[in-house]
Coordinates of C-alpha atoms in Angstrom, one line a residue:
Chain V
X1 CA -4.9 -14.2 6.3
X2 CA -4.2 -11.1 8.7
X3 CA -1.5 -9.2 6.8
X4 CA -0.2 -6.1 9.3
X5 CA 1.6 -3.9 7.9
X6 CA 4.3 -1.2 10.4
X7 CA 5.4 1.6 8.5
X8 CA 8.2 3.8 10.4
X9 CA 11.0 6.2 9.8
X10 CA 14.2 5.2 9.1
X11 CA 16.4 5.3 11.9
X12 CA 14.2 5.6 15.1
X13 CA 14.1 2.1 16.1
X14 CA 16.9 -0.5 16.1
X15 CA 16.3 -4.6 15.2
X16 CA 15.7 -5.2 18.8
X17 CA 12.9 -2.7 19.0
X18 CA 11.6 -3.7 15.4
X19 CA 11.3 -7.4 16.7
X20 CA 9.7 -7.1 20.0
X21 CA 6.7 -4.7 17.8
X22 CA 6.5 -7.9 15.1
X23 CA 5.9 -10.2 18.1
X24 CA 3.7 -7.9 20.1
X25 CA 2.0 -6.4 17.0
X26 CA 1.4 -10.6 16.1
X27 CA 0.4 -11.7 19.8
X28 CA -2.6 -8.5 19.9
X29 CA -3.7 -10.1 16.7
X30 CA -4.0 -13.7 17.8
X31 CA -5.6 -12.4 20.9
X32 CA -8.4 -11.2 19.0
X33 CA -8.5 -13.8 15.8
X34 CA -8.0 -17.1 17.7
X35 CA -4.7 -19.2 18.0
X36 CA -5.7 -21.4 15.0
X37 CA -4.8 -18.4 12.8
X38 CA -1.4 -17.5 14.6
X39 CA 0.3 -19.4 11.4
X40 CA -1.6 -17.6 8.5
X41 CA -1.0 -14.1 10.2
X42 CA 2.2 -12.1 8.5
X43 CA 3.3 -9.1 10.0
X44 CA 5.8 -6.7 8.4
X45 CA 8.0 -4.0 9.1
X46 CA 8.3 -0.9 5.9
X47 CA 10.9 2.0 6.6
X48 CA 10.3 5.3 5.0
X49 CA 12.9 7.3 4.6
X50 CA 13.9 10.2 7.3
X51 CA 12.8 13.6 5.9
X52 CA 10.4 12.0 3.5
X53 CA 7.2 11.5 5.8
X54 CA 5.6 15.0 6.8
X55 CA 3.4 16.2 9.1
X56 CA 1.5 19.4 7.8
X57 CA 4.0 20.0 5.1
X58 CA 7.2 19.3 7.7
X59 CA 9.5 16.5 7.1
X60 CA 10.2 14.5 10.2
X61 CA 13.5 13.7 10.5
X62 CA 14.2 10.3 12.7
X63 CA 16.3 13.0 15.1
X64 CA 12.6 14.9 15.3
X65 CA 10.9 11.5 16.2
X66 CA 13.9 10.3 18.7
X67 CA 13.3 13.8 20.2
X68 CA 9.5 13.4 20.6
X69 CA 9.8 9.3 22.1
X70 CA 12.4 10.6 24.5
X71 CA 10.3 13.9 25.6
Chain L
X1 CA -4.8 1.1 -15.2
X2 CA -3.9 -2.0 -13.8
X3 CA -1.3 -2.1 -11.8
X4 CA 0.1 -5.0 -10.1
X5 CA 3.3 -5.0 -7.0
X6 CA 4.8 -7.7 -6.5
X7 CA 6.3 -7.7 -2.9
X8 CA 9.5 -9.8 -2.1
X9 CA 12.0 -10.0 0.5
X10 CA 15.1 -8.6 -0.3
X11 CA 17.7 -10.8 -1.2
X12 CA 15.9 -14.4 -2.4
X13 CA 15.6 -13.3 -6.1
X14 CA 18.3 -11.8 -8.6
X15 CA 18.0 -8.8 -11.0
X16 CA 17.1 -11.1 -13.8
X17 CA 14.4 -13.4 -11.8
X18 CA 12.8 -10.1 -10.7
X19 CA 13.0 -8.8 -14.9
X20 CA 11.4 -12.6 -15.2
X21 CA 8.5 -12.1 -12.9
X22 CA 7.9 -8.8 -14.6
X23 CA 7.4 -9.8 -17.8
X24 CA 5.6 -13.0 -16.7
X25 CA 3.0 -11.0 -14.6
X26 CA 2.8 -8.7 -17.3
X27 CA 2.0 -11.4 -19.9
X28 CA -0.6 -13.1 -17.3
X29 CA -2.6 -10.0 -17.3
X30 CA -3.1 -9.1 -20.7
X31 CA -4.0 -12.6 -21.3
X32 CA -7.1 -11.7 -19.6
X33 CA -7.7 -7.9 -20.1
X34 CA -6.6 -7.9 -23.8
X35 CA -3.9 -6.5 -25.9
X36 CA -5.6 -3.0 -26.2
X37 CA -4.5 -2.5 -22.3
X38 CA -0.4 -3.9 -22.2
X39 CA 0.1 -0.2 -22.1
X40 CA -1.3 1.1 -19.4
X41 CA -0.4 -2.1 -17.1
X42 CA 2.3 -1.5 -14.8
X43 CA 4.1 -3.6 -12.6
X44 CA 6.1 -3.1 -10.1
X45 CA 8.9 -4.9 -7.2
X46 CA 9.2 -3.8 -4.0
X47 CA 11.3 -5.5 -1.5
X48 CA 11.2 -5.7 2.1
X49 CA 14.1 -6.3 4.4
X50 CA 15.5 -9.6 5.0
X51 CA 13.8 -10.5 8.9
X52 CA 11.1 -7.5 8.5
X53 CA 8.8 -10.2 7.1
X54 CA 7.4 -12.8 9.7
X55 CA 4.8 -15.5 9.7
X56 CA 2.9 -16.0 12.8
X57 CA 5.7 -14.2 14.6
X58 CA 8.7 -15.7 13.4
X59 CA 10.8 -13.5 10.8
X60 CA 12.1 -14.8 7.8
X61 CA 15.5 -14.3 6.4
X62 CA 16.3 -14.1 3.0
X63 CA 18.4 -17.6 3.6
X64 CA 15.2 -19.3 5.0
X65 CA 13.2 -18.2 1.8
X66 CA 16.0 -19.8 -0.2
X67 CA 16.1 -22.8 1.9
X68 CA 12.2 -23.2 1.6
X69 CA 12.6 -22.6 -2.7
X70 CA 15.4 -25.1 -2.9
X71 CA 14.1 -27.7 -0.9
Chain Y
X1 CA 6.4 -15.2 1.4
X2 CA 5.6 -13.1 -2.3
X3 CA 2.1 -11.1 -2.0
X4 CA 0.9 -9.9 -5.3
X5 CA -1.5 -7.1 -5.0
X6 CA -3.3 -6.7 -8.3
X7 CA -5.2 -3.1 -8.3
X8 CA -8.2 -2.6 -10.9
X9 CA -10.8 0.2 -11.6
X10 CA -14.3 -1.6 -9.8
X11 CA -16.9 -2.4 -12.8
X12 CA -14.2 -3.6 -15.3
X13 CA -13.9 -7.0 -14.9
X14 CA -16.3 -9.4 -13.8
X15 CA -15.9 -12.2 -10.9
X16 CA -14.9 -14.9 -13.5
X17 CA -12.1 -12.9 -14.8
X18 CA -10.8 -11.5 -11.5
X19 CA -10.6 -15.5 -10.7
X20 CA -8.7 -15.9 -13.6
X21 CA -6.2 -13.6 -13.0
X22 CA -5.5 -14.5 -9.6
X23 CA -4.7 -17.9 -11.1
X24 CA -2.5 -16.9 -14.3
X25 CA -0.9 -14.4 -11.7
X26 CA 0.0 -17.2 -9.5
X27 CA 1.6 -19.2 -11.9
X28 CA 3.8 -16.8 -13.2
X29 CA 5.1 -16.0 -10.0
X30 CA 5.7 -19.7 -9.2
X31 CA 7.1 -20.4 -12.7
X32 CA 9.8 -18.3 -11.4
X33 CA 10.2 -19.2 -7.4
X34 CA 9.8 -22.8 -7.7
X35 CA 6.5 -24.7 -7.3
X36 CA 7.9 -25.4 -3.3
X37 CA 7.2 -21.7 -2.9
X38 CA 3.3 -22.1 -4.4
X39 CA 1.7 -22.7 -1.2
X40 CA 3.2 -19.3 0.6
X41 CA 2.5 -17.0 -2.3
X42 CA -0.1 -14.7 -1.7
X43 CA -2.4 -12.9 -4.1
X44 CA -5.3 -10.1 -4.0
X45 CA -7.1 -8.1 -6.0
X46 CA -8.2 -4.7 -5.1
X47 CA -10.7 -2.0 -6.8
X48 CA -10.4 1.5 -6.7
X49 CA -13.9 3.0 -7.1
X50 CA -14.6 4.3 -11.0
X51 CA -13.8 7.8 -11.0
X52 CA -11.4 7.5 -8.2
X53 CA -8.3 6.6 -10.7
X54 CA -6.8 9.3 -12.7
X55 CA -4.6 9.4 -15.8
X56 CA -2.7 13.5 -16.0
X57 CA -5.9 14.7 -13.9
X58 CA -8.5 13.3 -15.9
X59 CA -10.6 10.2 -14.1
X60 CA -10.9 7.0 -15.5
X61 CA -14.1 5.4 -15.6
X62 CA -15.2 2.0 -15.5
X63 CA -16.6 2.8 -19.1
X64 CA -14.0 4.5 -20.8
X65 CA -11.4 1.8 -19.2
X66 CA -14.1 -0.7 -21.0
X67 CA -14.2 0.9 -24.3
X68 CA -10.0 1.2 -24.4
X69 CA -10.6 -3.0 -23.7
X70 CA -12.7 -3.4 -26.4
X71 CA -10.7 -1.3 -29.0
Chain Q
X1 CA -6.2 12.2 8.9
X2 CA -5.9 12.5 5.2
X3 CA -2.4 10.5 4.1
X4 CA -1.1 11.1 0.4
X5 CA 1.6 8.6 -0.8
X6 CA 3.5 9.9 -3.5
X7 CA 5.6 7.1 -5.1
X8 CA 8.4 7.7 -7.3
X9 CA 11.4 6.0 -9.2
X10 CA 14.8 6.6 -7.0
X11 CA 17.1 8.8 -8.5
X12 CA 15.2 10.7 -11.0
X13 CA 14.2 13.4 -8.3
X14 CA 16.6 14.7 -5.7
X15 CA 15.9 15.9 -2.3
X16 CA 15.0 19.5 -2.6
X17 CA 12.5 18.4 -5.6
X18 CA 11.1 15.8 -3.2
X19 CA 10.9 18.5 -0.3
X20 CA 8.6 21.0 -3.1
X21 CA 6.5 18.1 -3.9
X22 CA 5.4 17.3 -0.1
X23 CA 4.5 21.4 0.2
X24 CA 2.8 21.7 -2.8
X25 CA 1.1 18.3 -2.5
X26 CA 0.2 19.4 1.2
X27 CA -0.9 22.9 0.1
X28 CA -3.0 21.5 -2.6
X29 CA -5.0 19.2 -0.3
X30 CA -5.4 21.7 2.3
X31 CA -7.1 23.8 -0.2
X32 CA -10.0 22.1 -0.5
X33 CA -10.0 20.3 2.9
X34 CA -9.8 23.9 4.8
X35 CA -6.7 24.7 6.8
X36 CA -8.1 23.6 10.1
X37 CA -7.3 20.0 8.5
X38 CA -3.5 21.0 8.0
X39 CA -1.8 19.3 11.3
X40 CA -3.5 16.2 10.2
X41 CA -2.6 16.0 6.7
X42 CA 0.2 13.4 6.1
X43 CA 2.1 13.4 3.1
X44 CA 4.9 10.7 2.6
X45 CA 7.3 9.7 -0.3
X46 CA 8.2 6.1 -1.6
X47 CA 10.6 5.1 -4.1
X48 CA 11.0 2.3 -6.2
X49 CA 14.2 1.1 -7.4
X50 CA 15.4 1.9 -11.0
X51 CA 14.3 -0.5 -13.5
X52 CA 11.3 -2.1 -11.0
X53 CA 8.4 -0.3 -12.3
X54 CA 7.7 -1.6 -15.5
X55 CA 5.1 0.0 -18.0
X56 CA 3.9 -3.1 -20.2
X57 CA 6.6 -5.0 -19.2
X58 CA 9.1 -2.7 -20.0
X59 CA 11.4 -1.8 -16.7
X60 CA 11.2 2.1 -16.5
X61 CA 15.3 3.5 -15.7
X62 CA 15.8 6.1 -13.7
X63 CA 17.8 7.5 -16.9
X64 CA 14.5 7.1 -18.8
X65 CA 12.6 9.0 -16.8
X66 CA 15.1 12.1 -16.4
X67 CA 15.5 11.8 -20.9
X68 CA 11.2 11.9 -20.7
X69 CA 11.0 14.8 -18.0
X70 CA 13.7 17.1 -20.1
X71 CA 12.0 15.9 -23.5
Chain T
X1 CA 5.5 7.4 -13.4
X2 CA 4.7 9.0 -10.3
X3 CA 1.5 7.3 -8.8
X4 CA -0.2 9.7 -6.4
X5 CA -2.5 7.8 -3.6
X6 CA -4.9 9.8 -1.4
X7 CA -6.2 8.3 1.4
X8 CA -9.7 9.9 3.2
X9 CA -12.1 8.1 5.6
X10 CA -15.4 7.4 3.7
X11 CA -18.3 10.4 4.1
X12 CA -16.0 13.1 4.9
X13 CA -15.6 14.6 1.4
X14 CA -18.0 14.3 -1.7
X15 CA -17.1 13.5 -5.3
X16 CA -16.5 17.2 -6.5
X17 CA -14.4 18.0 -3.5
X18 CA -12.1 14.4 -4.8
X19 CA -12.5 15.3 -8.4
X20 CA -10.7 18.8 -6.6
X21 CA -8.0 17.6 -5.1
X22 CA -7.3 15.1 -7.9
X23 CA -7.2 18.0 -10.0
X24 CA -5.0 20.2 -7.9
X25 CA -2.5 17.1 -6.7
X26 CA -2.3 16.2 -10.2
X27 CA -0.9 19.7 -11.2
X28 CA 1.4 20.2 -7.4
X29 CA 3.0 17.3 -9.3
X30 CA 3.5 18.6 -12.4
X31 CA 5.0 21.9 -11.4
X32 CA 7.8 19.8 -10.0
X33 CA 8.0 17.2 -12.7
X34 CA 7.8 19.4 -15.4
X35 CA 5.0 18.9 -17.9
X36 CA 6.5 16.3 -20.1
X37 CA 4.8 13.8 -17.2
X38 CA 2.1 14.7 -17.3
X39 CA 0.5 12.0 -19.4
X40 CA 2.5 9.3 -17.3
X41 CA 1.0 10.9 -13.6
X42 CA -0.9 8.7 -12.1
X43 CA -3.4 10.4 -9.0
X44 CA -6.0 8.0 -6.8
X45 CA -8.5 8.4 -4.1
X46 CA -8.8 5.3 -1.6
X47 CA -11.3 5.3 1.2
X48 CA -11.3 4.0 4.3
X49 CA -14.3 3.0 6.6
X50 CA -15.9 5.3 8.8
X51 CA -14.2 4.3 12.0
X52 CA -11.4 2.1 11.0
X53 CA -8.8 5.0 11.0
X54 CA -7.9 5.3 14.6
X55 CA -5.3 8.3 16.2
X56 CA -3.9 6.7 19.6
X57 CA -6.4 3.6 19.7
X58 CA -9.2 6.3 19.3
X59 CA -11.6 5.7 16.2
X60 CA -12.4 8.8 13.8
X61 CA -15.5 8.9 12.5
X62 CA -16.6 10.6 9.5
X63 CA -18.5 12.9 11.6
X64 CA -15.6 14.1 13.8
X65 CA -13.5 14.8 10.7
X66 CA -16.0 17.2 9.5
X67 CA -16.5 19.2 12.8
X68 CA -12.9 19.4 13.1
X69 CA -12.7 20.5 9.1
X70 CA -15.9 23.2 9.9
X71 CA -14.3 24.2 13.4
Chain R
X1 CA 4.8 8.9 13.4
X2 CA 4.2 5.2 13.4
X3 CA 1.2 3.6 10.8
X4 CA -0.2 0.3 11.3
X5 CA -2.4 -1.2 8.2
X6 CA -4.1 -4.2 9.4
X7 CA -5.6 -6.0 6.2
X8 CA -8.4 -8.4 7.1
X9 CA -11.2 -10.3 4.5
X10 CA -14.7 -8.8 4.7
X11 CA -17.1 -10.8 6.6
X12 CA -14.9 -12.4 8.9
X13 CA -14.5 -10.2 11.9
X14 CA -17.3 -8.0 13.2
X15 CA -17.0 -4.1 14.1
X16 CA -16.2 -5.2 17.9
X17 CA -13.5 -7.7 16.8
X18 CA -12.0 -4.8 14.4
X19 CA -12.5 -2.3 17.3
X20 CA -10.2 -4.5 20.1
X21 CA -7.5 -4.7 17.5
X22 CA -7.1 -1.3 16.6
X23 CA -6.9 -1.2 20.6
X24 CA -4.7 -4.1 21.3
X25 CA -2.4 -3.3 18.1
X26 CA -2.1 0.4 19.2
X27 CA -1.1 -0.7 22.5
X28 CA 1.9 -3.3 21.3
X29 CA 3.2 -0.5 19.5
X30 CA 3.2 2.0 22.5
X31 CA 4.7 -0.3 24.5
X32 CA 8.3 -0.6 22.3
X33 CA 7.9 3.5 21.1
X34 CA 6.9 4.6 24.6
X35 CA 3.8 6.5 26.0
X36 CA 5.0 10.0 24.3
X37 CA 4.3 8.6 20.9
X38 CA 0.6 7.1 21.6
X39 CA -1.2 10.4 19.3
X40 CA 0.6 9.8 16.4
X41 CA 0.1 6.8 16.3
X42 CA -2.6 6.0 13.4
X43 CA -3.7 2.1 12.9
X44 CA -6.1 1.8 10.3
X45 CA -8.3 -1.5 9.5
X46 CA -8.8 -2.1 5.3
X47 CA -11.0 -4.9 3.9
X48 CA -10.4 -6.7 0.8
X49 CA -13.6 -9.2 -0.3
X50 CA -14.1 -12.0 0.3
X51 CA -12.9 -14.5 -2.7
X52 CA -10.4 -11.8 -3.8
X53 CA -7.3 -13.0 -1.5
X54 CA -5.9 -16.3 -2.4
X55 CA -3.5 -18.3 -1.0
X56 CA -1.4 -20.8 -3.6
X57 CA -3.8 -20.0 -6.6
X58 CA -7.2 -20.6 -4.2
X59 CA -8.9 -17.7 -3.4
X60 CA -10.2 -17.5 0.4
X61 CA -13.6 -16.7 1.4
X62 CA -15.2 -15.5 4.5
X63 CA -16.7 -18.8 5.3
X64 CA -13.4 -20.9 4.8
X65 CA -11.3 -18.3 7.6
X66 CA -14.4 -18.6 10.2
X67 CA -13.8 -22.2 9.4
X68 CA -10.4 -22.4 10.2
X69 CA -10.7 -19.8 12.8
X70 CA -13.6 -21.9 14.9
X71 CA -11.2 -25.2 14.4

């Protein structure tokens, strides 16, 4: 039944990095739920677009975010 | 008020399946709230990307989906 | 892999009906991805509080919602 | 920590439209949340493609919307 | 068309101060839309439980929201 | 940047369990968008009732996912 749900921005983080949080985000679930529910527990990925999530009234732009991770 | 969203991956079902589920959600909705309320129900699609959608860890593609359907 | 959410005012319909939904709901969606697909469609209902739902700035309530039904 | 989703049809607003919304949607919920609350007031935008939001089964078009707005 | 969600922990605001800033959200939207949407603008409130919204792992409670909003 | 819903039925994890995931999933998450990104990173935990998320047409309960969970 867990349904997790990782909303990003656009452009910050490639497949690679996308997969590894899907199985990490899915293994700190099991952890806590139990390994009988590792098969009913969906995980999923939702982009927003870059410029179209704001912070106080600023758009972050995936540049902004790549700027921040990197600092 | 009702509003329903349908959630998908991207790429299993065609324009006119999606058109299809629409009106057949629709239709399943008013049978129970009445006709009064066909109005005000809205439905909606929103698709997820192909391998941003995984099931105890494991992403599905939009060809396993169609595999699974087809079997 | 289809989730369904189906979003309703709380106080409008009653436990039978929200059952009955989820079932009709179900269906349509499998009428349309093949019964293989039954099994890993997912459906839920969720309610907004009444009050908390508003159509052009004015708040629906559970009642008025009602009375529309019942029209 | 308040988060406002704004969800619209895609190409019916363009971008400088959807950069006024997130200010005055921010603004207006920093009005009555006090501006101390500003840096943690989250505002995003979703859209929906063109003829997937349907109002009683009828698929809303982009074109629809812009004939409705300039009505 | 455009659905509005606003999303506060539980206990931080009370109903006039939602009934506000569905009110005010309701016409941000409208100044951009024009108001020939009005009647299709759609604004919610959805709560979350006291302590299930967490920044960096760390819980906020309904209580810490409002010293930060009175500070 | 990042948000994390995690969608669990009522009644089937207590507020411990719910704690240690918003812990364990903030962590995963850290770990692919590195340490610089850990305060804006907001996990949230929502609850839909129990009998009000079905799987295949059969709506779960509380009782059935302890069930399956204890197995």
């Amino acid at each position: 039944m867990p349904l997790v749900d990782i909303q990003l921005i656009k452009g910050v983080f490639n497949d690679e990095q996308k997969r590894t949080m899907i199985e990490k985000v899915t293994n700190a679930m099991v952890e806590v739920e139990g390994e009988a529910m590792r098969g009913v527990t969906w995980v999923r990925v939702q982009e927003i677009g870059s410029g179209e999530w704001a912070i106080g009234g600023q758009p972050l732009t995936a540049e902004a975010v790549k700027s921040m991770r990197d600092s």
